[in-house]
Amino acid sequence: QVQLVESGGGLVQPGGSLTLSCAASGLLYSVYVMGWYRQGPGQERELVASIDAKDNIIYGESVKGRFTIARDNAKKVVTLQMSSLKPEDTAIYYCRADGTKTYRPSYWGQGSQVTVSS
């Protein structure tokens, strides 16, 4: 029933830009903390950015100033706008819906590959 459908991943050159989108369905989207995580080869999954129900935003240190997270509660979409991309940004990016604050289950998207390479 619950789905987090990601789109927008792909191959981009260093210094380029890319925007990921995550469309949610089957959940009360507006109360969830939405976020993006990534996992590079041989790496632990790490927080990229999160945005809660009151639009409080947290960015991972390595992406501050380059990435922007936003949510559209009407469309039930969370986006991650990425710019000045670096090879070290290469990873699988996962959409996350965290329902902990409202005692709801949490969910992961399937993951979307972002590759930054020339």
JSON list of C-alpha atoms in Angstrom, two decimals, residues 5-110:
[
{"chain": "A", "resi": 5, "resn": "VAL", "atom": "CA", "xyz": [8.61, 6.19, -5.86]},
{"chain": "A", "resi": 6, "resn": "GLU", "atom": "CA", "xyz": [11.86, 7.89, -6.76]},
{"chain": "A", "resi": 7, "resn": "SER", "atom": "CA", "xyz": [12.81, 9.47, -10.05]},
{"chain": "A", "resi": 8, "resn": "GLY", "atom": "CA", "xyz": [15.47, 11.71, -11.51]},
{"chain": "A", "resi": 9, "resn": "GLY", "atom": "CA", "xyz": [18.62, 9.70, -10.92]},
{"chain": "A", "resi": 10, "resn": "GLY", "atom": "CA", "xyz": [21.21, 9.08, -13.57]},
{"chain": "A", "resi": 11, "resn": "LEU", "atom": "CA", "xyz": [24.64, 10.02, -14.84]},
{"chain": "A", "resi": 12, "resn": "VAL", "atom": "CA", "xyz": [25.92, 13.57, -14.54]},
{"chain": "A", "resi": 13, "resn": "GLN", "atom": "CA", "xyz": [29.30, 15.23, -14.99]},
{"chain": "A", "resi": 14, "resn": "PRO", "atom": "CA", "xyz": [31.21, 16.74, -12.07]},
{"chain": "A", "resi": 15, "resn": "GLY", "atom": "CA", "xyz": [29.98, 20.25, -11.42]},
{"chain": "A", "resi": 16, "resn": "GLY", "atom": "CA", "xyz": [26.61, 19.43, -12.88]},
{"chain": "A", "resi": 17, "resn": "SER", "atom": "CA", "xyz": [23.16, 19.40, -11.37]},
{"chain": "A", "resi": 18, "resn": "LEU", "atom": "CA", "xyz": [20.47, 16.82, -10.86]},
{"chain": "A", "resi": 19, "resn": "THR", "atom": "CA", "xyz": [17.14, 16.77, -9.06]},
{"chain": "A", "resi": 20, "resn": "LEU", "atom": "CA", "xyz": [15.64, 13.73, -7.40]},
{"chain": "A", "resi": 21, "resn": "SER", "atom": "CA", "xyz": [11.96, 13.41, -6.66]},
{"chain": "A", "resi": 22, "resn": "CYS", "atom": "CA", "xyz": [10.10, 11.06, -4.36]},
{"chain": "A", "resi": 23, "resn": "ALA", "atom": "CA", "xyz": [6.37, 10.65, -4.71]},
{"chain": "A", "resi": 24, "resn": "ALA", "atom": "CA", "xyz": [4.62, 9.17, -1.71]},
{"chain": "A", "resi": 25, "resn": "SER", "atom": "CA", "xyz": [1.33, 7.35, -1.61]},
{"chain": "A", "resi": 26, "resn": "GLY", "atom": "CA", "xyz": [-0.60, 5.31, 0.90]},
{"chain": "A", "resi": 27, "resn": "LEU", "atom": "CA", "xyz": [0.42, 7.35, 3.93]},
{"chain": "A", "resi": 28, "resn": "LEU", "atom": "CA", "xyz": [-0.49, 10.58, 5.68]},
{"chain": "A", "resi": 29, "resn": "TYR", "atom": "CA", "xyz": [2.37, 12.39, 4.06]},
{"chain": "A", "resi": 30, "resn": "SER", "atom": "CA", "xyz": [2.04, 15.72, 5.84]},
{"chain": "A", "resi": 31, "resn": "VAL", "atom": "CA", "xyz": [2.92, 14.32, 9.28]},
{"chain": "A", "resi": 32, "resn": "TYR", "atom": "CA", "xyz": [6.04, 12.43, 8.19]},
{"chain": "A", "resi": 33, "resn": "VAL", "atom": "CA", "xyz": [9.61, 13.55, 8.44]},
{"chain": "A", "resi": 34, "resn": "MET", "atom": "CA", "xyz": [10.85, 13.10, 4.90]},
{"chain": "A", "resi": 35, "resn": "GLY", "atom": "CA", "xyz": [14.46, 12.63, 4.00]},
{"chain": "A", "resi": 36, "resn": "TRP", "atom": "CA", "xyz": [17.09, 11.50, 1.60]},
{"chain": "A", "resi": 37, "resn": "TYR", "atom": "CA", "xyz": [19.87, 9.09, 2.48]},
{"chain": "A", "resi": 38, "resn": "ARG", "atom": "CA", "xyz": [22.65, 7.73, 0.35]},
{"chain": "A", "resi": 39, "resn": "GLN", "atom": "CA", "xyz": [24.95, 4.77, 0.35]},
{"chain": "A", "resi": 40, "resn": "GLY", "atom": "CA", "xyz": [28.11, 4.67, -1.71]},
{"chain": "A", "resi": 41, "resn": "PRO", "atom": "CA", "xyz": [30.08, 1.52, -2.54]},
{"chain": "A", "resi": 42, "resn": "GLY", "atom": "CA", "xyz": [31.44, 0.00, 0.65]},
{"chain": "A", "resi": 43, "resn": "GLN", "atom": "CA", "xyz": [29.96, 2.82, 2.72]},
{"chain": "A", "resi": 44, "resn": "GLU", "atom": "CA", "xyz": [27.36, 3.08, 5.43]},
{"chain": "A", "resi": 45, "resn": "ARG", "atom": "CA", "xyz": [24.06, 4.66, 4.59]},
{"chain": "A", "resi": 46, "resn": "GLU", "atom": "CA", "xyz": [24.17, 8.31, 5.62]},
{"chain": "A", "resi": 47, "resn": "LEU", "atom": "CA", "xyz": [21.74, 11.18, 5.95]},
{"chain": "A", "resi": 48, "resn": "VAL", "atom": "CA", "xyz": [21.82, 13.64, 3.08]},
{"chain": "A", "resi": 49, "resn": "ALA", "atom": "CA", "xyz": [18.94, 15.87, 4.11]},
{"chain": "A", "resi": 50, "resn": "SER", "atom": "CA", "xyz": [15.70, 15.76, 6.04]},
{"chain": "A", "resi": 51, "resn": "ILE", "atom": "CA", "xyz": [12.68, 17.99, 6.33]},
{"chain": "A", "resi": 52, "resn": "ASP", "atom": "CA", "xyz": [10.03, 17.63, 9.00]},
{"chain": "A", "resi": 53, "resn": "ALA", "atom": "CA", "xyz": [6.36, 18.53, 9.11]},
{"chain": "A", "resi": 54, "resn": "LYS", "atom": "CA", "xyz": [7.16, 22.11, 10.13]},
{"chain": "A", "resi": 55, "resn": "ASP", "atom": "CA", "xyz": [9.79, 22.54, 7.38]},
{"chain": "A", "resi": 56, "resn": "ASN", "atom": "CA", "xyz": [12.74, 22.23, 9.73]},
{"chain": "A", "resi": 57, "resn": "ILE", "atom": "CA", "xyz": [15.66, 21.09, 7.60]},
{"chain": "A", "resi": 58, "resn": "ILE", "atom": "CA", "xyz": [18.84, 19.22, 8.38]},
{"chain": "A", "resi": 59, "resn": "TYR", "atom": "CA", "xyz": [21.64, 18.71, 5.86]},
{"chain": "A", "resi": 60, "resn": "GLY", "atom": "CA", "xyz": [24.55, 16.39, 6.02]},
{"chain": "A", "resi": 61, "resn": "GLU", "atom": "CA", "xyz": [27.79, 18.30, 6.40]},
{"chain": "A", "resi": 62, "resn": "SER", "atom": "CA", "xyz": [29.19, 17.18, 3.07]},
{"chain": "A", "resi": 63, "resn": "VAL", "atom": "CA", "xyz": [26.26, 18.56, 1.07]},
{"chain": "A", "resi": 64, "resn": "LYS", "atom": "CA", "xyz": [25.58, 21.85, 2.83]},
{"chain": "A", "resi": 65, "resn": "GLY", "atom": "CA", "xyz": [25.45, 24.71, 0.38]},
{"chain": "A", "resi": 66, "resn": "ARG", "atom": "CA", "xyz": [25.10, 22.39, -2.60]},
{"chain": "A", "resi": 67, "resn": "PHE", "atom": "CA", "xyz": [21.87, 20.45, -2.04]},
{"chain": "A", "resi": 68, "resn": "THR", "atom": "CA", "xyz": [18.38, 21.70, -1.30]},
{"chain": "A", "resi": 69, "resn": "ILE", "atom": "CA", "xyz": [15.52, 19.63, 0.07]},
{"chain": "A", "resi": 70, "resn": "ALA", "atom": "CA", "xyz": [11.90, 20.68, -0.24]},
{"chain": "A", "resi": 71, "resn": "ARG", "atom": "CA", "xyz": [8.49, 19.16, 0.23]},
{"chain": "A", "resi": 72, "resn": "ASP", "atom": "CA", "xyz": [5.14, 19.72, -1.41]},
{"chain": "A", "resi": 73, "resn": "ASN", "atom": "CA", "xyz": [2.42, 18.39, 0.85]},
{"chain": "A", "resi": 74, "resn": "ALA", "atom": "CA", "xyz": [-0.29, 18.91, -1.75]},
{"chain": "A", "resi": 75, "resn": "LYS", "atom": "CA", "xyz": [1.54, 16.75, -4.28]},
{"chain": "A", "resi": 76, "resn": "LYS", "atom": "CA", "xyz": [3.02, 14.43, -1.63]},
{"chain": "A", "resi": 77, "resn": "VAL", "atom": "CA", "xyz": [6.45, 14.88, -3.15]},
{"chain": "A", "resi": 78, "resn": "VAL", "atom": "CA", "xyz": [9.84, 15.54, -1.63]},
{"chain": "A", "resi": 79, "resn": "THR", "atom": "CA", "xyz": [12.67, 16.72, -3.85]},
{"chain": "A", "resi": 80, "resn": "LEU", "atom": "CA", "xyz": [16.41, 16.92, -3.57]},
{"chain": "A", "resi": 81, "resn": "GLN", "atom": "CA", "xyz": [18.01, 19.51, -5.79]},
{"chain": "A", "resi": 82, "resn": "MET", "atom": "CA", "xyz": [21.69, 18.76, -6.19]},
{"chain": "A", "resi": 83, "resn": "SER", "atom": "CA", "xyz": [24.26, 21.11, -7.66]},
{"chain": "A", "resi": 84, "resn": "SER", "atom": "CA", "xyz": [28.03, 21.33, -7.92]},
{"chain": "A", "resi": 85, "resn": "LEU", "atom": "CA", "xyz": [28.09, 17.58, -7.92]},
{"chain": "A", "resi": 86, "resn": "LYS", "atom": "CA", "xyz": [31.29, 15.75, -7.08]},
{"chain": "A", "resi": 87, "resn": "PRO", "atom": "CA", "xyz": [32.40, 12.19, -7.84]},
{"chain": "A", "resi": 88, "resn": "GLU", "atom": "CA", "xyz": [32.10, 11.43, -4.13]},
{"chain": "A", "resi": 89, "resn": "ASP", "atom": "CA", "xyz": [28.38, 12.13, -4.39]},
{"chain": "A", "resi": 90, "resn": "THR", "atom": "CA", "xyz": [28.07, 8.93, -6.39]},
{"chain": "A", "resi": 91, "resn": "ALA", "atom": "CA", "xyz": [25.75, 6.64, -4.46]},
{"chain": "A", "resi": 92, "resn": "ILE", "atom": "CA", "xyz": [22.38, 5.04, -4.33]},
{"chain": "A", "resi": 93, "resn": "TYR", "atom": "CA", "xyz": [19.99, 7.63, -2.99]},
{"chain": "A", "resi": 94, "resn": "TYR", "atom": "CA", "xyz": [17.05, 6.49, -0.88]},
{"chain": "A", "resi": 95, "resn": "CYS", "atom": "CA", "xyz": [13.89, 8.33, -0.04]},
{"chain": "A", "resi": 96, "resn": "ARG", "atom": "CA", "xyz": [12.79, 7.97, 3.58]},
{"chain": "A", "resi": 97, "resn": "ALA", "atom": "CA", "xyz": [9.48, 8.55, 5.29]},
{"chain": "A", "resi": 98, "resn": "ASP", "atom": "CA", "xyz": [9.95, 8.59, 9.06]},
{"chain": "A", "resi": 99, "resn": "GLY", "atom": "CA", "xyz": [6.79, 8.29, 11.09]},
{"chain": "A", "resi": 100, "resn": "THR", "atom": "CA", "xyz": [8.41, 7.94, 14.52]},
{"chain": "A", "resi": 101, "resn": "LYS", "atom": "CA", "xyz": [7.24, 11.29, 15.84]},
{"chain": "A", "resi": 102, "resn": "THR", "atom": "CA", "xyz": [3.61, 10.39, 15.26]},
{"chain": "A", "resi": 103, "resn": "TYR", "atom": "CA", "xyz": [3.98, 6.72, 16.20]},
{"chain": "A", "resi": 104, "resn": "ARG", "atom": "CA", "xyz": [3.64, 5.51, 12.65]},
{"chain": "A", "resi": 105, "resn": "PRO", "atom": "CA", "xyz": [5.74, 3.07, 10.67]},
{"chain": "A", "resi": 106, "resn": "SER", "atom": "CA", "xyz": [8.70, 4.28, 8.65]},
{"chain": "A", "resi": 107, "resn": "TYR", "atom": "CA", "xyz": [9.47, 3.41, 5.06]},
{"chain": "A", "resi": 108, "resn": "TRP", "atom": "CA", "xyz": [12.25, 3.34, 2.51]},
{"chain": "A", "resi": 109, "resn": "GLY", "atom": "CA", "xyz": [12.11, 3.93, -1.19]},
{"chain": "A", "resi": 110, "resn": "GLN", "atom": "CA", "xyz": [13.75, 1.44, -3.51]}
]
